[in-house]
Amino acid sequence: MIEGHGDDLYTYDRPIECNFSSNLTNWIDPAPLAAHLSGRVGEVLSRYPEPRPFTLESRLARLLRLAPDNVCVTNGATEAIYLAAQAFAGAKSAVLQPTFSEYADACRICGHRVVSLYQWPAHGRLPEDVRMVWLCNPNNPTGTVVEKDALAALVERHPHVVFVVDQSYENFTLRPLFSAREASDYPNVLLLHSLTKRYAMPGLRLGYLTGPAPLMEHLRTHRMPWSVNAVALEAGLFLTAHPGAVPFDLEGCLREKERFASLLRATGGVEVWESDTHFFLARLRTGRSSALKDYLARRHGLLIRDASNFEGLNDAFFRLSTQRAADNERLVAALGEWLEG
């Protein structure tokens, strides 16, 4: 695991008042979930969770129109990443960059030979002997989405390659993506999903994998029992029983993202990359993102993500997750002060 993931507000003495650093957004209010858990936590803490979280897997399977054997609930999407890497230890893996560092980290820990791809495979051809392909869709940190038809064509062209497609941000884009049902029809596709992101509950760590039953059975032979705690499972059961309990106005959030990006561009000191979701990359025309990050945190209580440690990016890049309008305007004003400084 690299140092410098987002959400490192614990490294600052001054309280962080608005967090643009993680890919969470304050357009989602998890208060209804918190209220439910507060009434159940005493009972939940007094018993072991299911060794294999079959009840939640069955509930998710019904919602997704899958069989329970097509679903594997995990301790966040990160456990799913490491589980997939372990299940194919020693393979040659291709990772589309720049992206979340845990794909390559997990692969290297499990003895994979890792190659980085910085553009979509030319003519739909992968490097020789690649056994696994890892891509984030929508991608972290760029927020871009791979065309569904292009991904399907690549999967179909390489039936011997396992494609690990991290769709943790699938609820934050209007672009078409694989559904869990569609992907399960392929013998070589694993989809990663995150309840953590959609319901703004990173402290609970709850995600799941979907895919064809033979692949899922192979993955389960490598997982430890009780990997998902009882409070997280209770949250998952509540959210699947009450899917509208924690609403999210995606279209409104994406409109605010576009306005936020326009305000940043208007400062004249920042280039903003196009994104298909609520977070996006920006690049300083002068200066270093680490210096900007420290200034915003220490002087204004605002936290951004220094993106310089993503493979393929330099020390001018930072990432922002769209928040409510007043918070976004506050960050733009603080950035303007730093640029004038």
JSON list of C-alpha atoms in Angstrom, two decimals, residues 45-203:
[
{"chain": "A", "resi": 45, "resn": "LEU", "atom": "CA", "xyz": [-22.03, -6.49, 18.51]},
{"chain": "A", "resi": 46, "resn": "SER", "atom": "CA", "xyz": [-23.06, -9.41, 20.70]},
{"chain": "A", "resi": 47, "resn": "ARG", "atom": "CA", "xyz": [-22.95, -12.04, 17.95]},
{"chain": "A", "resi": 48, "resn": "TYR", "atom": "CA", "xyz": [-20.51, -13.31, 15.35]},
{"chain": "A", "resi": 49, "resn": "PRO", "atom": "CA", "xyz": [-21.16, -12.34, 11.74]},
{"chain": "A", "resi": 50, "resn": "GLU", "atom": "CA", "xyz": [-21.80, -15.09, 9.21]},
{"chain": "A", "resi": 51, "resn": "PRO", "atom": "CA", "xyz": [-18.47, -16.74, 8.21]},
{"chain": "A", "resi": 52, "resn": "ARG", "atom": "CA", "xyz": [-19.60, -16.36, 4.60]},
{"chain": "A", "resi": 53, "resn": "PRO", "atom": "CA", "xyz": [-22.07, -13.47, 4.39]},
{"chain": "A", "resi": 54, "resn": "PHE", "atom": "CA", "xyz": [-24.63, -15.57, 2.56]},
{"chain": "A", "resi": 55, "resn": "THR", "atom": "CA", "xyz": [-27.71, -13.62, 3.69]},
{"chain": "A", "resi": 56, "resn": "LEU", "atom": "CA", "xyz": [-26.46, -10.35, 2.20]},
{"chain": "A", "resi": 57, "resn": "GLU", "atom": "CA", "xyz": [-25.12, -12.14, -0.88]},
{"chain": "A", "resi": 58, "resn": "SER", "atom": "CA", "xyz": [-28.58, -13.64, -1.44]},
{"chain": "A", "resi": 59, "resn": "ARG", "atom": "CA", "xyz": [-30.25, -10.27, -0.97]},
{"chain": "A", "resi": 60, "resn": "LEU", "atom": "CA", "xyz": [-27.90, -8.60, -3.46]},
{"chain": "A", "resi": 61, "resn": "ALA", "atom": "CA", "xyz": [-28.34, -11.49, -5.91]},
{"chain": "A", "resi": 62, "resn": "ARG", "atom": "CA", "xyz": [-32.12, -11.01, -5.94]},
{"chain": "A", "resi": 63, "resn": "LEU", "atom": "CA", "xyz": [-31.76, -7.29, -6.60]},
{"chain": "A", "resi": 64, "resn": "LEU", "atom": "CA", "xyz": [-29.25, -7.90, -9.41]},
{"chain": "A", "resi": 65, "resn": "ARG", "atom": "CA", "xyz": [-31.16, -10.85, -10.92]},
{"chain": "A", "resi": 66, "resn": "LEU", "atom": "CA", "xyz": [-28.29, -13.23, -10.22]},
{"chain": "A", "resi": 67, "resn": "ALA", "atom": "CA", "xyz": [-27.81, -16.46, -8.27]},
{"chain": "A", "resi": 68, "resn": "PRO", "atom": "CA", "xyz": [-26.15, -16.16, -4.83]},
{"chain": "A", "resi": 69, "resn": "ASP", "atom": "CA", "xyz": [-23.12, -18.02, -6.21]},
{"chain": "A", "resi": 70, "resn": "ASN", "atom": "CA", "xyz": [-22.55, -15.07, -8.57]},
{"chain": "A", "resi": 71, "resn": "VAL", "atom": "CA", "xyz": [-22.04, -12.66, -5.63]},
{"chain": "A", "resi": 72, "resn": "CYS", "atom": "CA", "xyz": [-19.22, -12.43, -3.08]},
{"chain": "A", "resi": 73, "resn": "VAL", "atom": "CA", "xyz": [-19.52, -9.79, -0.34]},
{"chain": "A", "resi": 74, "resn": "THR", "atom": "CA", "xyz": [-16.17, -8.34, 0.79]},
{"chain": "A", "resi": 75, "resn": "ASN", "atom": "CA", "xyz": [-14.60, -6.03, 3.35]},
{"chain": "A", "resi": 76, "resn": "GLY", "atom": "CA", "xyz": [-14.75, -3.08, 0.96]},
{"chain": "A", "resi": 77, "resn": "ALA", "atom": "CA", "xyz": [-13.68, -3.16, -2.67]},
{"chain": "A", "resi": 78, "resn": "THR", "atom": "CA", "xyz": [-10.07, -3.34, -1.46]},
{"chain": "A", "resi": 79, "resn": "GLU", "atom": "CA", "xyz": [-10.50, -6.87, -0.09]},
{"chain": "A", "resi": 80, "resn": "ALA", "atom": "CA", "xyz": [-12.00, -7.82, -3.45]},
{"chain": "A", "resi": 81, "resn": "ILE", "atom": "CA", "xyz": [-8.90, -6.48, -5.23]},
{"chain": "A", "resi": 82, "resn": "TYR", "atom": "CA", "xyz": [-6.49, -8.45, -3.05]},
{"chain": "A", "resi": 83, "resn": "LEU", "atom": "CA", "xyz": [-8.68, -11.55, -3.22]},
{"chain": "A", "resi": 84, "resn": "ALA", "atom": "CA", "xyz": [-8.66, -11.50, -7.03]},
{"chain": "A", "resi": 85, "resn": "ALA", "atom": "CA", "xyz": [-4.89, -10.99, -7.13]},
{"chain": "A", "resi": 86, "resn": "GLN", "atom": "CA", "xyz": [-4.33, -13.85, -4.68]},
{"chain": "A", "resi": 87, "resn": "ALA", "atom": "CA", "xyz": [-6.61, -16.19, -6.61]},
{"chain": "A", "resi": 88, "resn": "PHE", "atom": "CA", "xyz": [-4.41, -15.78, -9.71]},
{"chain": "A", "resi": 89, "resn": "ALA", "atom": "CA", "xyz": [-1.03, -15.47, -7.98]},
{"chain": "A", "resi": 90, "resn": "GLY", "atom": "CA", "xyz": [1.95, -15.36, -10.33]},
{"chain": "A", "resi": 91, "resn": "ALA", "atom": "CA", "xyz": [-0.01, -14.22, -13.38]},
{"chain": "A", "resi": 92, "resn": "LYS", "atom": "CA", "xyz": [1.05, -11.49, -15.77]},
{"chain": "A", "resi": 93, "resn": "SER", "atom": "CA", "xyz": [-1.27, -8.53, -15.18]},
{"chain": "A", "resi": 94, "resn": "ALA", "atom": "CA", "xyz": [-1.87, -5.39, -17.25]},
{"chain": "A", "resi": 95, "resn": "VAL", "atom": "CA", "xyz": [-3.07, -2.27, -15.43]},
{"chain": "A", "resi": 96, "resn": "LEU", "atom": "CA", "xyz": [-4.55, 0.70, -17.28]},
{"chain": "A", "resi": 97, "resn": "GLN", "atom": "CA", "xyz": [-2.86, 3.82, -15.87]},
{"chain": "A", "resi": 98, "resn": "PRO", "atom": "CA", "xyz": [-3.12, 6.28, -14.23]},
{"chain": "A", "resi": 99, "resn": "THR", "atom": "CA", "xyz": [-5.36, 4.53, -11.72]},
{"chain": "A", "resi": 100, "resn": "PHE", "atom": "CA", "xyz": [-5.85, 3.33, -8.15]},
{"chain": "A", "resi": 101, "resn": "SER", "atom": "CA", "xyz": [-2.51, 2.02, -6.88]},
{"chain": "A", "resi": 102, "resn": "GLU", "atom": "CA", "xyz": [-3.94, -0.99, -5.06]},
{"chain": "A", "resi": 103, "resn": "TYR", "atom": "CA", "xyz": [-4.33, -3.01, -8.27]},
{"chain": "A", "resi": 104, "resn": "ALA", "atom": "CA", "xyz": [-0.60, -3.04, -8.94]},
{"chain": "A", "resi": 105, "resn": "ASP", "atom": "CA", "xyz": [0.24, -3.29, -5.22]},
{"chain": "A", "resi": 106, "resn": "ALA", "atom": "CA", "xyz": [-1.99, -6.34, -4.75]},
{"chain": "A", "resi": 107, "resn": "CYS", "atom": "CA", "xyz": [-0.58, -7.96, -7.87]},
{"chain": "A", "resi": 108, "resn": "ARG", "atom": "CA", "xyz": [3.03, -7.47, -6.81]},
{"chain": "A", "resi": 109, "resn": "ILE", "atom": "CA", "xyz": [2.35, -8.82, -3.31]},
{"chain": "A", "resi": 110, "resn": "CYS", "atom": "CA", "xyz": [0.91, -11.94, -4.97]},
{"chain": "A", "resi": 111, "resn": "GLY", "atom": "CA", "xyz": [3.85, -12.41, -7.33]},
{"chain": "A", "resi": 112, "resn": "HIS", "atom": "CA", "xyz": [2.31, -11.04, -10.50]},
{"chain": "A", "resi": 113, "resn": "ARG", "atom": "CA", "xyz": [4.39, -9.58, -13.30]},
{"chain": "A", "resi": 114, "resn": "VAL", "atom": "CA", "xyz": [2.80, -6.16, -13.79]},
{"chain": "A", "resi": 115, "resn": "VAL", "atom": "CA", "xyz": [2.80, -4.13, -17.01]},
{"chain": "A", "resi": 116, "resn": "SER", "atom": "CA", "xyz": [1.31, -0.65, -17.25]},
{"chain": "A", "resi": 117, "resn": "LEU", "atom": "CA", "xyz": [-0.82, 0.47, -20.20]},
{"chain": "A", "resi": 118, "resn": "TYR", "atom": "CA", "xyz": [-1.19, 4.21, -20.78]},
{"chain": "A", "resi": 119, "resn": "GLN", "atom": "CA", "xyz": [-3.71, 4.00, -23.60]},
{"chain": "A", "resi": 120, "resn": "TRP", "atom": "CA", "xyz": [-6.47, 1.68, -24.71]},
{"chain": "A", "resi": 121, "resn": "PRO", "atom": "CA", "xyz": [-4.92, -1.43, -26.38]},
{"chain": "A", "resi": 122, "resn": "ALA", "atom": "CA", "xyz": [-4.26, -0.64, -30.03]},
{"chain": "A", "resi": 123, "resn": "HIS", "atom": "CA", "xyz": [-6.43, -2.72, -32.38]},
{"chain": "A", "resi": 124, "resn": "GLY", "atom": "CA", "xyz": [-7.84, -4.52, -29.35]},
{"chain": "A", "resi": 125, "resn": "ARG", "atom": "CA", "xyz": [-4.63, -6.47, -28.76]},
{"chain": "A", "resi": 126, "resn": "LEU", "atom": "CA", "xyz": [-3.13, -7.00, -25.32]},
{"chain": "A", "resi": 127, "resn": "PRO", "atom": "CA", "xyz": [0.57, -7.55, -24.55]},
{"chain": "A", "resi": 128, "resn": "GLU", "atom": "CA", "xyz": [1.74, -11.14, -24.94]},
{"chain": "A", "resi": 129, "resn": "ASP", "atom": "CA", "xyz": [1.08, -13.59, -22.09]},
{"chain": "A", "resi": 130, "resn": "VAL", "atom": "CA", "xyz": [-1.20, -11.23, -20.14]},
{"chain": "A", "resi": 131, "resn": "ARG", "atom": "CA", "xyz": [-3.49, -13.32, -17.94]},
{"chain": "A", "resi": 132, "resn": "MET", "atom": "CA", "xyz": [-5.34, -10.50, -16.14]},
{"chain": "A", "resi": 133, "resn": "VAL", "atom": "CA", "xyz": [-6.42, -6.95, -17.01]},
{"chain": "A", "resi": 134, "resn": "TRP", "atom": "CA", "xyz": [-7.28, -4.43, -14.29]},
{"chain": "A", "resi": 135, "resn": "LEU", "atom": "CA", "xyz": [-9.26, -1.29, -15.01]},
{"chain": "A", "resi": 136, "resn": "CYS", "atom": "CA", "xyz": [-11.32, 1.14, -12.98]},
{"chain": "A", "resi": 137, "resn": "ASN", "atom": "CA", "xyz": [-14.51, 2.22, -14.73]},
{"chain": "A", "resi": 138, "resn": "PRO", "atom": "CA", "xyz": [-15.30, 5.08, -14.02]},
{"chain": "A", "resi": 139, "resn": "ASN", "atom": "CA", "xyz": [-11.61, 5.54, -13.48]},
{"chain": "A", "resi": 140, "resn": "ASN", "atom": "CA", "xyz": [-9.96, 6.90, -10.36]},
{"chain": "A", "resi": 141, "resn": "PRO", "atom": "CA", "xyz": [-8.41, 9.54, -10.56]},
{"chain": "A", "resi": 142, "resn": "THR", "atom": "CA", "xyz": [-9.54, 10.77, -13.98]},
{"chain": "A", "resi": 143, "resn": "GLY", "atom": "CA", "xyz": [-13.29, 10.16, -13.68]},
{"chain": "A", "resi": 144, "resn": "THR", "atom": "CA", "xyz": [-13.45, 8.90, -17.27]},
{"chain": "A", "resi": 145, "resn": "VAL", "atom": "CA", "xyz": [-15.49, 5.93, -18.52]},
{"chain": "A", "resi": 146, "resn": "VAL", "atom": "CA", "xyz": [-14.38, 3.33, -21.08]},
{"chain": "A", "resi": 147, "resn": "GLU", "atom": "CA", "xyz": [-16.96, 2.87, -23.82]},
{"chain": "A", "resi": 148, "resn": "LYS", "atom": "CA", "xyz": [-19.06, -0.19, -23.00]},
{"chain": "A", "resi": 149, "resn": "ASP", "atom": "CA", "xyz": [-18.85, -1.58, -26.55]},
{"chain": "A", "resi": 150, "resn": "ALA", "atom": "CA", "xyz": [-15.05, -1.20, -26.62]},
{"chain": "A", "resi": 151, "resn": "LEU", "atom": "CA", "xyz": [-14.71, -3.05, -23.33]},
{"chain": "A", "resi": 152, "resn": "ALA", "atom": "CA", "xyz": [-17.06, -5.82, -24.47]},
{"chain": "A", "resi": 153, "resn": "ALA", "atom": "CA", "xyz": [-15.06, -6.24, -27.68]},
{"chain": "A", "resi": 154, "resn": "LEU", "atom": "CA", "xyz": [-11.78, -6.53, -25.76]},
{"chain": "A", "resi": 155, "resn": "VAL", "atom": "CA", "xyz": [-13.27, -9.09, -23.36]},
{"chain": "A", "resi": 156, "resn": "GLU", "atom": "CA", "xyz": [-14.65, -11.18, -26.21]},
{"chain": "A", "resi": 157, "resn": "ARG", "atom": "CA", "xyz": [-11.38, -11.03, -28.13]},
{"chain": "A", "resi": 158, "resn": "HIS", "atom": "CA", "xyz": [-9.41, -12.39, -25.15]},
{"chain": "A", "resi": 159, "resn": "PRO", "atom": "CA", "xyz": [-11.48, -15.21, -23.57]},
{"chain": "A", "resi": 160, "resn": "HIS", "atom": "CA", "xyz": [-8.36, -16.58, -21.82]},
{"chain": "A", "resi": 161, "resn": "VAL", "atom": "CA", "xyz": [-7.79, -13.29, -19.94]},
{"chain": "A", "resi": 162, "resn": "VAL", "atom": "CA", "xyz": [-9.57, -12.46, -16.68]},
{"chain": "A", "resi": 163, "resn": "PHE", "atom": "CA", "xyz": [-10.82, -8.87, -16.67]},
{"chain": "A", "resi": 164, "resn": "VAL", "atom": "CA", "xyz": [-11.16, -7.26, -13.24]},
{"chain": "A", "resi": 165, "resn": "VAL", "atom": "CA", "xyz": [-13.38, -4.21, -13.76]},
{"chain": "A", "resi": 166, "resn": "ASP", "atom": "CA", "xyz": [-13.69, -1.99, -10.70]},
{"chain": "A", "resi": 167, "resn": "GLN", "atom": "CA", "xyz": [-17.07, -0.27, -10.90]},
{"chain": "A", "resi": 168, "resn": "SER", "atom": "CA", "xyz": [-16.91, 1.25, -7.42]},
{"chain": "A", "resi": 169, "resn": "TYR", "atom": "CA", "xyz": [-18.12, 4.57, -8.88]},
{"chain": "A", "resi": 170, "resn": "GLU", "atom": "CA", "xyz": [-20.87, 3.09, -11.07]},
{"chain": "A", "resi": 171, "resn": "ASN", "atom": "CA", "xyz": [-23.54, 5.09, -9.20]},
{"chain": "A", "resi": 172, "resn": "PHE", "atom": "CA", "xyz": [-21.82, 8.39, -10.02]},
{"chain": "A", "resi": 173, "resn": "THR", "atom": "CA", "xyz": [-22.03, 8.48, -13.81]},
{"chain": "A", "resi": 174, "resn": "LEU", "atom": "CA", "xyz": [-24.70, 8.61, -16.49]},
{"chain": "A", "resi": 175, "resn": "ARG", "atom": "CA", "xyz": [-22.50, 6.79, -19.02]},
{"chain": "A", "resi": 176, "resn": "PRO", "atom": "CA", "xyz": [-23.45, 3.17, -19.85]},
{"chain": "A", "resi": 177, "resn": "LEU", "atom": "CA", "xyz": [-21.57, 0.44, -17.98]},
{"chain": "A", "resi": 178, "resn": "PHE", "atom": "CA", "xyz": [-21.79, -3.32, -17.66]},
{"chain": "A", "resi": 179, "resn": "SER", "atom": "CA", "xyz": [-24.65, -4.42, -15.44]},
{"chain": "A", "resi": 180, "resn": "ALA", "atom": "CA", "xyz": [-23.85, -7.24, -13.05]},
{"chain": "A", "resi": 181, "resn": "ARG", "atom": "CA", "xyz": [-26.20, -9.46, -15.04]},
{"chain": "A", "resi": 182, "resn": "GLU", "atom": "CA", "xyz": [-24.53, -8.66, -18.37]},
{"chain": "A", "resi": 183, "resn": "ALA", "atom": "CA", "xyz": [-21.03, -9.20, -17.00]},
{"chain": "A", "resi": 184, "resn": "SER", "atom": "CA", "xyz": [-21.93, -12.52, -15.38]},
{"chain": "A", "resi": 185, "resn": "ASP", "atom": "CA", "xyz": [-22.67, -13.93, -18.84]},
{"chain": "A", "resi": 186, "resn": "TYR", "atom": "CA", "xyz": [-18.95, -13.65, -19.65]},
{"chain": "A", "resi": 187, "resn": "PRO", "atom": "CA", "xyz": [-16.78, -16.47, -18.26]},
{"chain": "A", "resi": 188, "resn": "ASN", "atom": "CA", "xyz": [-13.83, -14.11, -17.75]},
{"chain": "A", "resi": 189, "resn": "VAL", "atom": "CA", "xyz": [-15.18, -10.90, -16.14]},
{"chain": "A", "resi": 190, "resn": "LEU", "atom": "CA", "xyz": [-15.18, -9.93, -12.47]},
{"chain": "A", "resi": 191, "resn": "LEU", "atom": "CA", "xyz": [-16.98, -6.73, -11.47]},
{"chain": "A", "resi": 192, "resn": "LEU", "atom": "CA", "xyz": [-16.13, -4.90, -8.25]},
{"chain": "A", "resi": 193, "resn": "HIS", "atom": "CA", "xyz": [-18.85, -2.87, -6.54]},
{"chain": "A", "resi": 194, "resn": "SER", "atom": "CA", "xyz": [-18.74, -0.54, -3.54]},
{"chain": "A", "resi": 195, "resn": "LEU", "atom": "CA", "xyz": [-21.54, 0.19, -1.09]},
{"chain": "A", "resi": 196, "resn": "THR", "atom": "CA", "xyz": [-18.97, 2.31, 0.76]},
{"chain": "A", "resi": 197, "resn": "LYS", "atom": "CA", "xyz": [-18.94, 4.90, -2.04]},
{"chain": "A", "resi": 198, "resn": "ARG", "atom": "CA", "xyz": [-22.63, 5.02, -2.87]},
{"chain": "A", "resi": 199, "resn": "TYR", "atom": "CA", "xyz": [-23.75, 5.38, 0.75]},
{"chain": "A", "resi": 200, "resn": "ALA", "atom": "CA", "xyz": [-20.82, 7.50, 2.02]},
{"chain": "A", "resi": 201, "resn": "MET", "atom": "CA", "xyz": [-19.82, 5.01, 4.71]},
{"chain": "A", "resi": 202, "resn": "PRO", "atom": "CA", "xyz": [-16.06, 4.48, 4.30]},
{"chain": "A", "resi": 203, "resn": "GLY", "atom": "CA", "xyz": [-15.61, 3.59, 7.95]}
]
